[in-house]
Coordinates of C-alpha atoms in Angstrom, one line a residue:
M1 CA 0.0 0.0 0.0
T2 CA 1.3 3.5 -0.9
L3 CA 1.3 5.7 2.1
K4 CA -0.3 9.2 1.9
A5 CA 2.1 12.1 2.3
T6 CA 1.5 15.6 3.6
P7 CA 2.9 18.6 1.8
L8 CA 5.7 18.6 4.4
N9 CA 7.0 15.2 3.7
N10 CA 10.1 16.3 1.8
A11 CA 10.9 18.8 4.7
H12 CA 10.7 15.9 7.2
R13 CA 13.0 13.7 5.2
A14 CA 15.5 16.5 4.6
A15 CA 15.6 17.1 8.4
G16 CA 16.4 13.4 9.0
A17 CA 13.1 12.5 10.6
R18 CA 12.4 8.9 11.4
M19 CA 9.3 8.2 9.3
V20 CA 6.5 5.7 10.2
D21 CA 3.2 4.5 8.9
F22 CA 0.6 6.3 10.9
G23 CA -2.8 5.2 9.9
G24 CA -1.8 5.1 6.2
W25 CA 0.2 8.3 6.4
D26 CA 3.9 8.7 6.1
M27 CA 4.6 10.7 9.2
P28 CA 7.7 11.7 11.3
V29 CA 7.9 10.0 14.7
N30 CA 10.9 12.1 15.8
Y31 CA 13.8 14.1 14.4
G32 CA 16.4 12.6 16.8
S33 CA 15.4 13.0 20.4
Q34 CA 11.8 12.6 21.3
I35 CA 12.5 13.8 24.8
E36 CA 14.1 17.0 23.6
E37 CA 11.1 17.6 21.3
H38 CA 8.7 17.1 24.2
N39 CA 10.6 19.4 26.5
A40 CA 10.9 22.1 23.8
V41 CA 7.1 22.3 23.7
R42 CA 6.8 22.4 27.5
T43 CA 9.5 25.0 28.1
D44 CA 9.9 26.9 24.8
V45 CA 8.3 26.2 21.4
G46 CA 7.9 23.3 19.0
M47 CA 5.9 22.6 15.9
F48 CA 4.0 19.6 14.5
D49 CA 2.9 18.6 11.0
V50 CA -0.9 18.1 11.4
A51 CA -1.6 18.4 7.7
H52 CA -2.9 14.8 7.8
M53 CA -5.9 16.2 9.7
C54 CA -8.8 17.2 7.5
V55 CA -10.4 20.6 7.3
V56 CA -14.1 20.4 6.3
D57 CA -16.0 23.5 5.3
I58 CA -19.8 23.4 5.8
K59 CA -21.6 26.2 4.0
G60 CA -25.2 27.1 3.5
D61 CA -28.3 28.7 5.1
H62 CA -29.0 25.8 7.4
A63 CA -25.5 25.1 8.6
R64 CA -26.2 25.8 12.3
A65 CA -29.4 23.7 12.3
F66 CA -27.5 20.8 10.7
L67 CA -24.7 20.9 13.2
R68 CA -27.2 21.3 16.1
H69 CA -28.4 17.8 15.1
L70 CA -25.1 16.3 14.0
L71 CA -22.9 17.1 17.0
A72 CA -23.2 16.0 20.7
N73 CA -22.0 19.4 21.9
N74 CA -24.3 22.4 21.3
V75 CA -23.2 24.8 18.5
D76 CA -25.7 27.3 19.9
K77 CA -22.8 28.1 22.3
L78 CA -21.1 29.6 19.3
Q79 CA -22.6 33.1 19.0
V80 CA -19.5 35.2 18.2
S81 CA -17.7 34.8 15.0
G82 CA -14.3 33.1 15.5
K83 CA -15.4 31.0 18.5
A84 CA -14.5 27.3 18.5
L85 CA -16.0 24.2 20.2
Y86 CA -14.8 20.7 20.8
S87 CA -17.4 18.0 20.2
C88 CA -17.9 14.3 19.5
M89 CA -19.9 13.2 16.5
L90 CA -21.9 10.2 17.5
N91 CA -23.8 7.4 15.7
Q92 CA -27.3 6.3 16.5
E93 CA -26.0 3.9 19.1
G94 CA -24.4 6.8 21.0
T95 CA -20.8 5.8 20.3
V96 CA -18.0 8.0 18.9
I97 CA -17.6 8.3 15.1
D98 CA -15.0 11.0 15.7
D99 CA -14.0 13.9 17.9
L100 CA -13.5 17.2 16.3
I101 CA -13.3 21.0 16.6
V102 CA -15.9 23.2 15.0
Y103 CA -15.2 26.9 14.2
F104 CA -18.0 29.4 13.7
I105 CA -17.0 31.8 10.9
N106 CA -20.5 33.1 10.1
E107 CA -24.1 31.8 10.0
S108 CA -23.6 30.2 6.6
W109 CA -20.0 29.0 7.2
F110 CA -18.7 26.6 9.9
R111 CA -15.3 25.0 9.6
L112 CA -14.6 21.5 11.1
V113 CA -11.2 19.9 11.7
V114 CA -11.5 16.1 11.9
N115 CA -9.1 13.3 12.5
A116 CA -6.9 11.9 9.7
G117 CA -7.9 8.3 9.8
T118 CA -11.6 9.0 10.0
A119 CA -11.9 11.8 7.5
E120 CA -13.4 9.9 4.7
K121 CA -15.9 8.1 7.0
D122 CA -16.7 11.5 8.7
V123 CA -17.4 13.3 5.4
A124 CA -19.5 10.5 4.1
W125 CA -21.6 10.5 7.3
M126 CA -22.0 14.3 7.1
Q127 CA -23.1 14.0 3.5
Q128 CA -25.6 11.3 4.4
Q129 CA -27.1 13.4 7.2
N130 CA -27.2 16.5 4.9
A131 CA -29.2 14.6 2.3
A132 CA -31.5 12.9 4.9
G133 CA -32.3 16.3 6.5
K134 CA -32.6 18.1 3.1
H135 CA -30.3 20.8 4.5
G136 CA -29.0 21.7 1.0
L137 CA -25.5 22.4 2.4
T138 CA -22.1 22.3 0.6
I139 CA -19.7 20.1 2.5
T140 CA -16.1 20.4 1.2
Q141 CA -13.1 18.6 2.5
R142 CA -9.9 20.8 2.1
R143 CA -7.2 18.1 1.9
D144 CA -7.0 17.5 -1.8
G145 CA -7.1 19.5 -5.1
D146 CA -6.7 23.2 -5.8
N147 CA -8.3 24.3 -2.5
A148 CA -6.2 22.0 -0.3
M149 CA -5.1 23.4 3.1
A150 CA -2.3 22.2 5.4
L151 CA -2.2 22.6 9.2
I152 CA 0.9 23.3 11.3
A153 CA 0.6 23.3 15.1
V154 CA 3.0 25.7 16.9
Q155 CA 2.9 25.0 20.6
G156 CA 4.6 26.1 23.8
P157 CA 5.0 29.1 26.0
N158 CA 6.8 31.1 23.3
A159 CA 4.6 29.9 20.4
R160 CA 2.6 33.0 19.9
A161 CA 5.6 35.3 19.8
K162 CA 7.3 33.1 17.2
V163 CA 4.2 32.9 15.0
W164 CA 3.9 36.7 15.1
Q165 CA 7.6 37.0 14.2
V166 CA 7.1 34.7 11.1
I167 CA 3.6 36.0 10.2
P168 CA 3.7 39.6 11.5
E169 CA 0.2 40.2 9.9
S170 CA -1.3 37.7 12.4
Q171 CA -0.4 39.7 15.5
A172 CA -3.2 42.3 15.2
A173 CA -5.8 39.6 14.6
A174 CA -4.6 37.2 17.3
A175 CA -3.0 39.3 20.1
E176 CA -6.2 39.6 22.1
M177 CA -7.7 36.3 21.0
K178 CA -8.6 33.9 23.8
P179 CA -8.1 30.2 23.7
F180 CA -10.6 28.2 21.5
N181 CA -11.0 31.0 19.0
V182 CA -9.9 31.5 15.4
A183 CA -8.9 34.5 13.3
F184 CA -7.7 35.0 9.7
A185 CA -4.7 37.1 8.5
Q186 CA -3.6 38.0 5.0
S187 CA 0.1 37.3 4.9
A188 CA 2.4 38.7 2.3
A189 CA 4.6 35.6 2.4
F190 CA 2.0 32.8 2.9
G191 CA -1.4 34.1 1.7
E192 CA -4.4 33.8 3.8
A193 CA -3.6 32.1 7.1
M194 CA -6.1 30.6 9.6
I195 CA -4.8 31.2 13.1
A196 CA -6.6 29.1 15.7
R197 CA -5.7 29.3 19.4
T198 CA -6.2 25.6 19.8
G199 CA -3.9 22.6 20.3
Y200 CA -3.3 19.1 21.6
T201 CA -0.4 19.5 24.0
G202 CA -1.7 21.3 27.1
E203 CA 0.4 24.3 26.2
D204 CA -0.6 27.6 24.6
G205 CA -0.1 28.1 20.9
F206 CA -1.7 28.2 17.5
E207 CA -2.8 25.8 14.9
I208 CA -2.1 27.5 11.5
G209 CA -3.9 26.7 8.3
V210 CA -2.4 27.8 5.0
A211 CA -2.8 26.8 1.3
A212 CA -1.0 23.4 0.9
D213 CA 1.5 24.8 -1.5
K214 CA 2.6 27.4 1.1
A215 CA 3.1 24.9 3.9
E216 CA 6.7 23.9 3.4
Q217 CA 7.7 27.6 3.1
L218 CA 6.0 28.3 6.4
W219 CA 7.5 25.3 8.1
Q220 CA 11.0 26.4 7.0
A221 CA 10.4 29.9 8.1
L222 CA 9.3 28.7 11.6
A223 CA 12.3 26.5 11.8
A224 CA 14.6 29.4 10.9
A225 CA 13.0 31.4 13.7
G226 CA 14.0 28.7 16.2
V227 CA 10.8 26.6 16.4
K228 CA 11.8 23.0 17.0
P229 CA 10.2 20.4 14.8
A230 CA 8.5 17.7 16.8
G231 CA 7.1 14.3 15.7
L232 CA 4.3 11.9 16.7
G233 CA 6.3 10.6 19.6
A234 CA 6.4 13.9 21.5
R235 CA 2.8 14.7 20.4
D236 CA 1.6 11.5 22.1
T237 CA 3.5 12.1 25.4
L238 CA 2.4 15.7 25.5
R239 CA -1.3 15.0 24.9
L240 CA -1.3 12.1 27.4
E241 CA 0.3 14.4 30.1
A242 CA -2.5 16.9 29.2
G243 CA -5.1 14.2 29.7
M244 CA -6.4 14.5 26.1
N245 CA -8.2 11.6 24.4
L246 CA -6.8 10.0 21.2
Y247 CA -9.4 8.7 18.8
G248 CA -8.9 5.0 18.1
Q249 CA -7.2 4.5 21.4
D250 CA -9.2 6.1 24.2
M251 CA -12.5 6.1 22.4
D252 CA -14.0 4.9 19.1
E253 CA -17.2 3.5 17.7
S254 CA -17.2 0.8 20.4
V255 CA -17.1 3.3 23.3
N256 CA -19.8 5.2 25.1
P257 CA -18.3 8.8 25.4
L258 CA -19.7 9.1 28.9
D259 CA -17.3 6.3 29.9
A260 CA -14.4 8.1 28.2
G261 CA -14.3 11.3 30.2
L262 CA -16.1 13.2 27.5
A263 CA -19.3 14.1 29.3
W264 CA -18.2 17.7 29.3
T265 CA -18.4 17.7 25.5
I266 CA -22.0 16.4 25.4
D267 CA -24.9 18.7 26.0
L268 CA -27.7 16.5 27.4
V269 CA -29.4 19.5 29.1
A270 CA -30.7 21.6 26.1
E271 CA -34.0 20.4 24.6
R272 CA -32.5 20.0 21.1
D273 CA -32.2 16.4 19.8
F274 CA -29.0 15.2 18.3
I275 CA -27.8 11.9 16.8
G276 CA -27.1 9.4 19.6
K277 CA -28.8 11.4 22.4
A278 CA -31.6 8.8 23.1
A279 CA -29.0 6.0 23.2
L280 CA -26.8 7.9 25.6
Q281 CA -29.7 8.7 27.9
A282 CA -30.7 5.0 27.9
K283 CA -27.1 3.8 28.6
G284 CA -26.0 6.4 31.1
Q285 CA -22.5 6.3 32.4
N286 CA -21.1 2.9 33.4
A287 CA -17.4 3.6 33.9
Q288 CA -15.0 6.4 34.9
F289 CA -12.1 7.9 33.0
V290 CA -9.2 8.7 35.3
G291 CA -5.4 9.2 35.4
L292 CA -3.0 6.7 36.9
I293 CA 0.5 7.2 38.2
L294 CA 2.5 4.0 38.7
R295 CA 3.9 3.9 42.3
E296 CA 6.1 0.8 42.0
K297 CA 9.1 0.2 39.9
G298 CA 9.2 -2.7 37.4
G299 CA 7.0 -1.7 34.6
V300 CA 5.7 0.8 32.1
L301 CA 2.0 1.5 31.7
R302 CA 0.6 0.6 28.3
A303 CA -2.8 0.3 26.6
H304 CA -4.9 -2.8 27.3
Q305 CA -3.3 -3.6 30.7
K306 CA -5.9 -4.7 33.2
V307 CA -6.6 -2.5 36.2
I308 CA -7.6 -4.4 39.4
V309 CA -9.8 -2.6 42.0
A310 CA -9.7 -4.0 45.6
G311 CA -13.0 -5.4 46.8
S312 CA -14.5 -5.4 43.3
D313 CA -15.1 -8.1 40.7
A314 CA -15.1 -5.5 38.0
T315 CA -11.8 -4.6 36.4
G316 CA -10.7 -1.6 34.4
E317 CA -8.4 -1.1 31.5
I318 CA -5.6 1.3 30.5
T319 CA -6.4 3.0 27.3
S320 CA -3.2 5.0 26.8
G321 CA 0.0 4.8 28.8
T322 CA 3.6 6.2 28.6
F323 CA 6.6 7.4 30.6
S324 CA 6.1 11.1 31.3
P325 CA 9.2 13.1 30.4
T326 CA 7.9 16.1 32.5
M327 CA 7.0 14.1 35.6
Q328 CA 9.6 11.4 35.2
Q329 CA 7.0 8.8 36.1
A330 CA 4.9 6.2 34.3
I331 CA 1.4 7.6 33.7
A332 CA -1.8 6.4 32.0
L333 CA -5.4 7.1 31.1
A334 CA -7.7 4.4 32.2
R335 CA -11.4 3.4 32.1
V336 CA -12.2 2.0 35.6
P337 CA -15.4 0.9 37.4
M338 CA -17.7 3.4 39.0
G339 CA -17.0 4.1 42.6
V340 CA -13.2 4.4 42.2
N341 CA -12.1 7.8 43.7
V342 CA -9.2 10.1 43.2
G343 CA -6.6 9.1 45.8
D344 CA -7.4 5.4 45.7
T345 CA -4.8 2.8 45.0
V346 CA -5.4 0.2 42.3
H347 CA -3.2 -2.4 40.8
V348 CA -2.1 -2.8 37.2
E349 CA -1.3 -6.2 35.7
I350 CA 2.1 -5.8 34.0
R351 CA 3.3 -9.2 32.6
D352 CA 3.2 -11.4 35.7
K353 CA 3.2 -8.6 38.3
K354 CA 0.5 -6.6 39.9
L355 CA 1.9 -3.1 40.5
A356 CA 0.3 -0.3 42.6
A357 CA -0.9 2.8 41.0
S358 CA -2.6 6.0 42.3
V359 CA -5.8 7.3 40.9
V360 CA -5.4 11.0 40.1
K361 CA -7.5 13.8 38.6
L362 CA -6.7 14.7 35.0
P363 CA -4.7 16.5 33.5
F364 CA -1.3 15.5 34.7
V365 CA 0.4 18.6 33.3
R366 CA -1.0 21.8 31.9
N367 CA 0.9 25.0 30.9
G368 CA 4.2 23.6 32.0
K369 CA 3.0 22.8 35.5
I370 CA 2.7 19.4 37.1
L371 CA -0.9 19.2 38.5
A372 CA -1.1 15.5 39.5
V373 CA 1.2 14.2 42.2

Protein backbone atom coordinates (compact mmCIF):
# COMPACT_ATOMS: atom_id res chain seq x y z
CA MET A 1 0.00 0.00 0.00
CA THR A 2 1.30 3.45 -0.92
CA LEU A 3 1.32 5.74 2.12
CA LYS A 4 -0.30 9.16 1.88
CA ALA A 5 2.06 12.10 2.30
CA THR A 6 1.47 15.60 3.64
CA PRO A 7 2.90 18.65 1.82
CA LEU A 8 5.69 18.65 4.43
CA ASN A 9 6.98 15.15 3.66
CA ASN A 10 10.10 16.34 1.84
CA ALA A 11 10.93 18.76 4.67
CA HIS A 12 10.73 15.94 7.23
CA ARG A 13 13.01 13.71 5.20
CA ALA A 14 15.50 16.51 4.59
CA ALA A 15 15.61 17.10 8.36
CA GLY A 16 16.44 13.42 8.98
CA ALA A 17 13.13 12.50 10.58
CA ARG A 18 12.38 8.88 11.40
CA MET A 19 9.26 8.20 9.35
CA VAL A 20 6.55 5.67 10.22
CA ASP A 21 3.21 4.46 8.88
CA PHE A 22 0.61 6.34 10.94
CA GLY A 23 -2.84 5.16 9.88
CA GLY A 24 -1.79 5.07 6.23
CA TRP A 25 0.16 8.34 6.38
CA ASP A 26 3.94 8.66 6.11
CA MET A 27 4.64 10.74 9.22
CA PRO A 28 7.66 11.74 11.35
CA VAL A 29 7.85 10.03 14.75
CA ASN A 30 10.89 12.10 15.79
CA TYR A 31 13.83 14.08 14.41
CA GLY A 32 16.41 12.62 16.79
CA SER A 33 15.44 12.97 20.44
CA GLN A 34 11.76 12.60 21.28
CA ILE A 35 12.49 13.80 24.84
CA GLU A 36 14.10 17.02 23.56
CA GLU A 37 11.12 17.64 21.29
CA HIS A 38 8.70 17.07 24.18
CA ASN A 39 10.64 19.38 26.51
CA ALA A 40 10.91 22.09 23.85
CA VAL A 41 7.11 22.31 23.73
CA ARG A 42 6.80 22.38 27.53
CA THR A 43 9.49 25.03 28.06
CA ASP A 44 9.94 26.94 24.78
CA VAL A 45 8.27 26.17 21.43
CA GLY A 46 7.86 23.27 19.03
CA MET A 47 5.86 22.56 15.89
CA PHE A 48 4.00 19.59 14.48
CA ASP A 49 2.88 18.61 11.01
CA VAL A 50 -0.87 18.09 11.43
CA ALA A 51 -1.63 18.38 7.72
CA HIS A 52 -2.93 14.80 7.75
CA MET A 53 -5.90 16.17 9.72
CA CYS A 54 -8.78 17.18 7.47
CA VAL A 55 -10.38 20.63 7.26
CA VAL A 56 -14.06 20.41 6.29
CA ASP A 57 -16.03 23.52 5.33
CA ILE A 58 -19.81 23.41 5.81
CA LYS A 59 -21.59 26.21 3.98
CA GLY A 60 -25.24 27.10 3.49
CA ASP A 61 -28.25 28.75 5.10
CA HIS A 62 -29.01 25.77 7.36
CA ALA A 63 -25.47 25.08 8.61
CA ARG A 64 -26.24 25.78 12.27
CA ALA A 65 -29.42 23.66 12.28
CA PHE A 66 -27.48 20.82 10.65
CA LEU A 67 -24.67 20.92 13.23
CA ARG A 68 -27.16 21.27 16.08
CA HIS A 69 -28.41 17.80 15.13
CA LEU A 70 -25.09 16.30 13.99
CA LEU A 71 -22.92 17.07 17.04
CA ALA A 72 -23.23 16.04 20.69
CA ASN A 73 -22.01 19.42 21.91
CA ASN A 74 -24.29 22.38 21.26
CA VAL A 75 -23.22 24.76 18.49
CA ASP A 76 -25.66 27.31 19.91
CA LYS A 77 -22.79 28.08 22.31
CA LEU A 78 -21.06 29.61 19.26
CA GLN A 79 -22.59 33.08 18.95
CA VAL A 80 -19.51 35.21 18.24
CA SER A 81 -17.65 34.85 14.95
CA GLY A 82 -14.35 33.06 15.49
CA LYS A 83 -15.42 30.99 18.50
CA ALA A 84 -14.50 27.29 18.53
CA LEU A 85 -16.04 24.24 20.20
CA TYR A 86 -14.78 20.71 20.84
CA SER A 87 -17.36 17.99 20.24
CA CYS A 88 -17.94 14.34 19.53
CA MET A 89 -19.89 13.22 16.50
CA LEU A 90 -21.93 10.18 17.48
CA ASN A 91 -23.78 7.42 15.66
CA GLN A 92 -27.34 6.34 16.47
CA GLU A 93 -25.98 3.92 19.11
CA GLY A 94 -24.39 6.83 20.98
CA THR A 95 -20.78 5.80 20.34
CA VAL A 96 -18.05 7.98 18.86
CA ILE A 97 -17.65 8.32 15.10
CA ASP A 98 -15.01 11.00 15.71
CA ASP A 99 -14.00 13.87 17.95
CA LEU A 100 -13.48 17.22 16.25
CA ILE A 101 -13.26 20.98 16.57
CA VAL A 102 -15.90 23.21 14.97
CA TYR A 103 -15.16 26.88 14.23
CA PHE A 104 -17.97 29.41 13.73
CA ILE A 105 -17.02 31.77 10.91
CA ASN A 106 -20.49 33.12 10.13
CA GLU A 107 -24.08 31.84 10.02
CA SER A 108 -23.58 30.25 6.62
CA TRP A 109 -20.03 28.95 7.18
CA PHE A 110 -18.74 26.62 9.86
CA ARG A 111 -15.32 24.96 9.63
CA LEU A 112 -14.57 21.55 11.14
CA VAL A 113 -11.20 19.87 11.70
CA VAL A 114 -11.52 16.09 11.90
CA ASN A 115 -9.07 13.27 12.50
CA ALA A 116 -6.87 11.91 9.74
CA GLY A 117 -7.89 8.27 9.84
CA THR A 118 -11.62 8.98 10.04
CA ALA A 119 -11.88 11.83 7.52
CA GLU A 120 -13.45 9.86 4.65
CA LYS A 121 -15.92 8.14 6.98
CA ASP A 122 -16.73 11.48 8.65
CA VAL A 123 -17.41 13.34 5.41
CA ALA A 124 -19.54 10.46 4.08
CA TRP A 125 -21.59 10.52 7.32
CA MET A 126 -22.04 14.28 7.08
CA GLN A 127 -23.14 14.03 3.45
CA GLN A 128 -25.61 11.29 4.40
CA GLN A 129 -27.11 13.43 7.19
CA ASN A 130 -27.16 16.49 4.92
CA ALA A 131 -29.17 14.58 2.33
CA ALA A 132 -31.46 12.92 4.89
CA GLY A 133 -32.34 16.26 6.49
CA LYS A 134 -32.58 18.08 3.13
CA HIS A 135 -30.34 20.84 4.48
CA GLY A 136 -28.95 21.72 1.05
CA LEU A 137 -25.45 22.36 2.40
CA THR A 138 -22.13 22.31 0.58
CA ILE A 139 -19.69 20.09 2.48
CA THR A 140 -16.12 20.43 1.20
CA GLN A 141 -13.05 18.63 2.48
CA ARG A 142 -9.94 20.79 2.06
CA ARG A 143 -7.25 18.10 1.91
CA ASP A 144 -7.02 17.50 -1.84
CA GLY A 145 -7.12 19.49 -5.05
CA ASP A 146 -6.68 23.17 -5.77
CA ASN A 147 -8.26 24.31 -2.50
CA ALA A 148 -6.19 22.00 -0.25
CA MET A 149 -5.14 23.39 3.10
CA ALA A 150 -2.35 22.24 5.40
CA LEU A 151 -2.22 22.63 9.18
CA ILE A 152 0.87 23.26 11.29
CA ALA A 153 0.58 23.32 15.10
CA VAL A 154 3.00 25.67 16.89
CA GLN A 155 2.87 24.96 20.62
CA GLY A 156 4.63 26.09 23.79
CA PRO A 157 5.00 29.15 26.03
CA ASN A 158 6.85 31.05 23.28
CA ALA A 159 4.63 29.85 20.42
CA ARG A 160 2.59 33.00 19.93
CA ALA A 161 5.63 35.29 19.83
CA LYS A 162 7.33 33.05 17.24
CA VAL A 163 4.24 32.93 15.02
CA TRP A 164 3.93 36.72 15.12
CA GLN A 165 7.61 36.97 14.18
CA VAL A 166 7.12 34.73 11.13
CA ILE A 167 3.62 35.96 10.19
CA PRO A 168 3.65 39.57 11.47
CA GLU A 169 0.24 40.24 9.91
CA SER A 170 -1.27 37.73 12.36
CA GLN A 171 -0.42 39.68 15.52
CA ALA A 172 -3.16 42.28 15.19
CA ALA A 173 -5.78 39.58 14.60
CA ALA A 174 -4.57 37.18 17.30
CA ALA A 175 -2.98 39.27 20.08
CA GLU A 176 -6.20 39.60 22.11
CA MET A 177 -7.68 36.29 20.99
CA LYS A 178 -8.65 33.95 23.81
CA PRO A 179 -8.12 30.16 23.67
CA PHE A 180 -10.56 28.23 21.48
CA ASN A 181 -10.98 31.01 18.96
CA VAL A 182 -9.89 31.51 15.37
CA ALA A 183 -8.93 34.52 13.28
CA PHE A 184 -7.71 35.04 9.72
CA ALA A 185 -4.72 37.06 8.53
CA GLN A 186 -3.64 37.98 5.02
CA SER A 187 0.09 37.30 4.90
CA ALA A 188 2.41 38.70 2.25
CA ALA A 189 4.56 35.56 2.39
CA PHE A 190 1.99 32.79 2.90
CA GLY A 191 -1.35 34.14 1.65
CA GLU A 192 -4.43 33.76 3.83
CA ALA A 193 -3.62 32.11 7.15
CA MET A 194 -6.11 30.64 9.58
CA ILE A 195 -4.80 31.25 13.11
CA ALA A 196 -6.58 29.08 15.69
CA ARG A 197 -5.65 29.28 19.36
CA THR A 198 -6.16 25.57 19.85
CA GLY A 199 -3.87 22.59 20.27
CA TYR A 200 -3.30 19.13 21.61
CA THR A 201 -0.37 19.53 24.00
CA GLY A 202 -1.67 21.25 27.14
CA GLU A 203 0.38 24.32 26.19
CA ASP A 204 -0.60 27.61 24.58
CA GLY A 205 -0.09 28.12 20.89
CA PHE A 206 -1.67 28.24 17.47
CA GLU A 207 -2.80 25.78 14.85
CA ILE A 208 -2.14 27.51 11.53
CA GLY A 209 -3.89 26.68 8.29
CA VAL A 210 -2.44 27.83 4.96
CA ALA A 211 -2.77 26.77 1.35
CA ALA A 212 -1.03 23.40 0.94
CA ASP A 213 1.48 24.84 -1.53
CA LYS A 214 2.64 27.38 1.11
CA ALA A 215 3.07 24.85 3.92
CA GLU A 216 6.72 23.92 3.39
CA GLN A 217 7.72 27.57 3.08
CA LEU A 218 5.97 28.33 6.39
CA TRP A 219 7.55 25.28 8.10
CA GLN A 220 11.04 26.36 7.02
CA ALA A 221 10.42 29.95 8.14
CA LEU A 222 9.30 28.75 11.57
CA ALA A 223 12.33 26.46 11.84
CA ALA A 224 14.63 29.36 10.90
CA ALA A 225 13.01 31.41 13.69
CA GLY A 226 13.97 28.72 16.23
CA VAL A 227 10.78 26.64 16.38
CA LYS A 228 11.82 23.03 16.98
CA PRO A 229 10.18 20.38 14.76
CA ALA A 230 8.50 17.65 16.82
CA GLY A 231 7.11 14.30 15.74
CA LEU A 232 4.32 11.92 16.65
CA GLY A 233 6.25 10.55 19.62
CA ALA A 234 6.37 13.88 21.46
CA ARG A 235 2.83 14.68 20.37
CA ASP A 236 1.62 11.53 22.12
CA THR A 237 3.49 12.08 25.40
CA LEU A 238 2.39 15.72 25.49
CA ARG A 239 -1.29 14.98 24.85
CA LEU A 240 -1.26 12.15 27.37
CA GLU A 241 0.26 14.40 30.06
CA ALA A 242 -2.48 16.89 29.18
CA GLY A 243 -5.14 14.20 29.70
CA MET A 244 -6.45 14.47 26.13
CA ASN A 245 -8.19 11.56 24.42
CA LEU A 246 -6.82 10.04 21.24
CA TYR A 247 -9.40 8.70 18.80
CA GLY A 248 -8.89 5.00 18.10
CA GLN A 249 -7.17 4.49 21.43
CA ASP A 250 -9.17 6.13 24.23
CA MET A 251 -12.48 6.09 22.37
CA ASP A 252 -13.99 4.91 19.09
CA GLU A 253 -17.21 3.49 17.70
CA SER A 254 -17.25 0.82 20.41
CA VAL A 255 -17.08 3.31 23.30
CA ASN A 256 -19.78 5.24 25.15
CA PRO A 257 -18.30 8.76 25.40
CA LEU A 258 -19.69 9.14 28.94
CA ASP A 259 -17.30 6.30 29.89
CA ALA A 260 -14.38 8.06 28.18
CA GLY A 261 -14.31 11.26 30.22
CA LEU A 262 -16.13 13.16 27.48
CA ALA A 263 -19.34 14.08 29.30
CA TRP A 264 -18.18 17.72 29.29
CA THR A 265 -18.37 17.69 25.47
CA ILE A 266 -21.98 16.43 25.38
CA ASP A 267 -24.94 18.70 25.99
CA LEU A 268 -27.75 16.54 27.35
CA VAL A 269 -29.40 19.53 29.07
CA ALA A 270 -30.69 21.57 26.11
CA GLU A 271 -33.97 20.44 24.59
CA ARG A 272 -32.50 19.96 21.12
CA ASP A 273 -32.22 16.42 19.81
CA PHE A 274 -28.97 15.16 18.35
CA ILE A 275 -27.80 11.91 16.80
CA GLY A 276 -27.10 9.41 19.59
CA LYS A 277 -28.84 11.38 22.37
CA ALA A 278 -31.56 8.81 23.09
CA ALA A 279 -29.00 5.98 23.17
CA LEU A 280 -26.76 7.91 25.59
CA GLN A 281 -29.66 8.70 27.89
CA ALA A 282 -30.66 5.02 27.90
CA LYS A 283 -27.12 3.76 28.58
CA GLY A 284 -26.01 6.36 31.10
CA GLN A 285 -22.47 6.31 32.45
CA ASN A 286 -21.05 2.89 33.36
CA ALA A 287 -17.37 3.60 33.93
CA GLN A 288 -15.04 6.43 34.92
CA PHE A 289 -12.11 7.87 33.00
CA VAL A 290 -9.15 8.66 35.29
CA GLY A 291 -5.44 9.23 35.41
CA LEU A 292 -3.04 6.70 36.93
CA ILE A 293 0.50 7.19 38.23
CA LEU A 294 2.53 4.02 38.74
CA ARG A 295 3.91 3.91 42.30
CA GLU A 296 6.10 0.81 42.04
CA LYS A 297 9.12 0.15 39.88
CA GLY A 298 9.23 -2.71 37.44
CA GLY A 299 7.02 -1.74 34.56
CA VAL A 300 5.70 0.78 32.08
CA LEU A 301 2.00 1.54 31.70
CA ARG A 302 0.62 0.58 28.29
CA ALA A 303 -2.77 0.34 26.58
CA HIS A 304 -4.89 -2.75 27.31
CA GLN A 305 -3.27 -3.58 30.65
CA LYS A 306 -5.85 -4.70 33.22
CA VAL A 307 -6.62 -2.47 36.21
CA ILE A 308 -7.62 -4.36 39.36
CA VAL A 309 -9.76 -2.63 41.98
CA ALA A 310 -9.66 -3.99 45.55
CA GLY A 311 -12.97 -5.37 46.75
CA SER A 312 -14.52 -5.38 43.29
CA ASP A 313 -15.06 -8.12 40.73
CA ALA A 314 -15.11 -5.49 37.99
CA THR A 315 -11.82 -4.58 36.35
CA GLY A 316 -10.68 -1.57 34.41
CA GLU A 317 -8.35 -1.11 31.46
CA ILE A 318 -5.61 1.29 30.52
CA THR A 319 -6.44 3.05 27.26
CA SER A 320 -3.18 5.03 26.84
CA GLY A 321 0.05 4.82 28.80
CA THR A 322 3.57 6.22 28.63
CA PHE A 323 6.57 7.37 30.63
CA SER A 324 6.07 11.08 31.29
CA PRO A 325 9.18 13.12 30.41
CA THR A 326 7.88 16.07 32.46
CA MET A 327 6.99 14.08 35.58
CA GLN A 328 9.62 11.35 35.22
CA GLN A 329 6.96 8.78 36.12
CA ALA A 330 4.87 6.16 34.34
CA ILE A 331 1.37 7.56 33.71
CA ALA A 332 -1.79 6.37 32.00
CA LEU A 333 -5.36 7.14 31.07
CA ALA A 334 -7.72 4.38 32.19
CA ARG A 335 -11.35 3.39 32.14
CA VAL A 336 -12.21 2.03 35.60
CA PRO A 337 -15.38 0.87 37.42
CA MET A 338 -17.75 3.38 38.97
CA GLY A 339 -16.96 4.09 42.61
CA VAL A 340 -13.19 4.42 42.17
CA ASN A 341 -12.10 7.76 43.66
CA VAL A 342 -9.17 10.11 43.21
CA GLY A 343 -6.57 9.12 45.80
CA ASP A 344 -7.42 5.41 45.67
CA THR A 345 -4.77 2.80 45.01
CA VAL A 346 -5.41 0.25 42.26
CA HIS A 347 -3.15 -2.42 40.79
CA VAL A 348 -2.11 -2.82 37.17
CA GLU A 349 -1.26 -6.21 35.68
CA ILE A 350 2.09 -5.84 33.96
CA ARG A 351 3.29 -9.19 32.64
CA ASP A 352 3.24 -11.44 35.74
CA LYS A 353 3.20 -8.62 38.31
CA LYS A 354 0.47 -6.56 39.94
CA LEU A 355 1.93 -3.10 40.54
CA ALA A 356 0.33 -0.34 42.62
CA ALA A 357 -0.88 2.85 40.96
CA SER A 358 -2.58 5.97 42.32
CA VAL A 359 -5.80 7.31 40.85
CA VAL A 360 -5.39 11.02 40.07
CA LYS A 361 -7.49 13.78 38.58
CA LEU A 362 -6.67 14.74 35.00
CA PRO A 363 -4.74 16.48 33.55
CA PHE A 364 -1.30 15.46 34.74
CA VAL A 365 0.39 18.57 33.28
CA ARG A 366 -1.00 21.85 31.94
CA ASN A 367 0.86 25.01 30.86
CA GLY A 368 4.17 23.58 32.01
CA LYS A 369 2.97 22.84 35.55
CA ILE A 370 2.67 19.36 37.07
CA LEU A 371 -0.85 19.15 38.54
CA ALA A 372 -1.09 15.47 39.47
CA VAL A 373 1.19 14.18 42.22
